[in-house]
Amino acid sequence: MSIDFESLTLTDIIRLQNQLSNNLAQRFEKRLAIIFNDIVGSTAYFQRYGDQAGRQLHQRHLDLLAANLEGSDGRIVDTAGDGALIAFTRIEDATEFSIRLHRALWRMHRSALSEHRWQTRTCIHWGPTLTDGTTVAGDTVNLCAKLASTVRAEGIMLTSQAVSELPKHYLPACHSLESVHLLGLPDTFEIFQLHWRDPREIPRYLVVLETGQQIAIPDKPVISCGRFFDQTSVDSNDIVLALPDSLLSKRISRWHFELRSEADQLFLRAVSDKPTMVNGVNLRKGEQAVIEIGARVQLSGIMTLTFEPEPVQLASQDQTLPHHQSL
């Protein structure tokens, strides 16, 4: 039946709008978990390596998304530039996918050269959308895409709406961040960071190769490491580093570096002017580097540390690695 719009009164049009809105909501409105995932720094990658390499990077990203979507009800709704919009019917499936994705990329890059590594970031939101099974639209989608631009590299951010829908066993991994204000929007948005790394892949011990000493890394947000030790002083280091030769030990700073636990990563921050090298790269005072399992740190050319997930088998004294009593 056709409608003669020209003959409709104002009241008729308002009634028709209400009917259409109700019908639209009944037929097409559905609450979904929405993910926006994009590549961090792709513009610079294009500029450095060219269009062909940049397009290959985009394809690797899409292939990685597709591989980790297998076995779930998630689907890629749209791709634009270096980003992808993905929809799930269950928030826990969206969360598990995001964890799988970031872990897969991290493991892929552990042995890759730095120039061939690339990072993504993810925002997860939950709310009402309009969908016909193919297209997904609405404020939930728009807000997720805008919030994604505020996520740090390798991060997974969840909105408060997403966290409120998560099963309880996920909540210990969700940590509140400062609220975000988006340009042009009056409200601030409460957001959470999801810790996604496998705890088994975070260093738990450091080993002093010159002595064989193995030291458990304390469970603290900031861990001071250096030569200074005084049980009566609050400034004493959490991890004391020294060699049997006291003269050599003095080449290690009283406070040489800090280990910082941020989210689900371990960072080493140089706090001394004396040499600190991480995997062959010299850190100046104030600079920091990610510490992963197997990382090798050299201090002042006289002490070498490695970082391990658990205690290691000590080498015997007749091997290259000397074994001395723990200091």
GROMACS .gro file of N, CA and C in nm, residues 7 16 30 42 95 115 139 141 148 151 154-155 164 227 270:
model
   45
    7SER      N    1  -0.024   1.431   0.171
    7SER     CA    2  -0.153   1.452   0.239
    7SER      C    3  -0.146   1.428   0.389
   16LEU      N    4   0.373   0.793   1.210
   16LEU     CA    5   0.442   0.704   1.118
   16LEU      C    6   0.587   0.685   1.161
   30LYS      N    7   1.980  -0.540   1.797
   30LYS     CA    8   2.036  -0.654   1.868
   30LYS      C    9   2.158  -0.608   1.945
   42SER      N   10   5.068   0.226   1.084
   42SER     CA   11   5.074   0.177   0.946
   42SER      C   12   5.111   0.288   0.847
   95THR      N   13   3.617  -1.137   2.387
   95THR     CA   14   3.734  -1.122   2.474
   95THR      C   15   3.837  -1.231   2.447
  115GLU      N   16   6.246  -0.447   1.260
  115GLU     CA   17   6.186  -0.375   1.148
  115GLU      C   18   6.072  -0.452   1.083
  139ASP      N   19   2.532   0.379   1.730
  139ASP     CA   20   2.623   0.451   1.817
  139ASP      C   21   2.728   0.360   1.882
  141VAL      N   22   2.880   0.109   1.751
  141VAL     CA   23   2.987   0.090   1.655
  141VAL      C   24   3.074   0.216   1.647
  148ALA      N   25   3.896   0.330   2.009
  148ALA     CA   26   4.012   0.250   1.969
  148ALA      C   27   4.134   0.336   1.942
  151VAL      N   28   4.376   0.371   2.243
  151VAL     CA   29   4.437   0.252   2.302
  151VAL      C   30   4.586   0.251   2.269
  154GLU      N   31   4.955  -0.265   2.139
  154GLU     CA   32   4.947  -0.398   2.201
  154GLU      C   33   4.843  -0.404   2.313
  155GLY      N   34   4.763  -0.301   2.328
  155GLY     CA   35   4.665  -0.299   2.436
  155GLY      C   36   4.529  -0.350   2.393
  164SER      N   37   3.090  -0.503   3.232
  164SER     CA   38   2.972  -0.540   3.311
  164SER      C   39   2.905  -0.668   3.259
  227ARG      N   40   7.367  -0.223   4.361
  227ARG     CA   41   7.466  -0.272   4.457
  227ARG      C   42   7.430  -0.243   4.602
  270ALA      N   43   6.664   0.217   3.300
  270ALA     CA   44   6.796   0.255   3.351
  270ALA      C   45   6.783   0.377   3.441
   0.00000   0.00000   0.00000
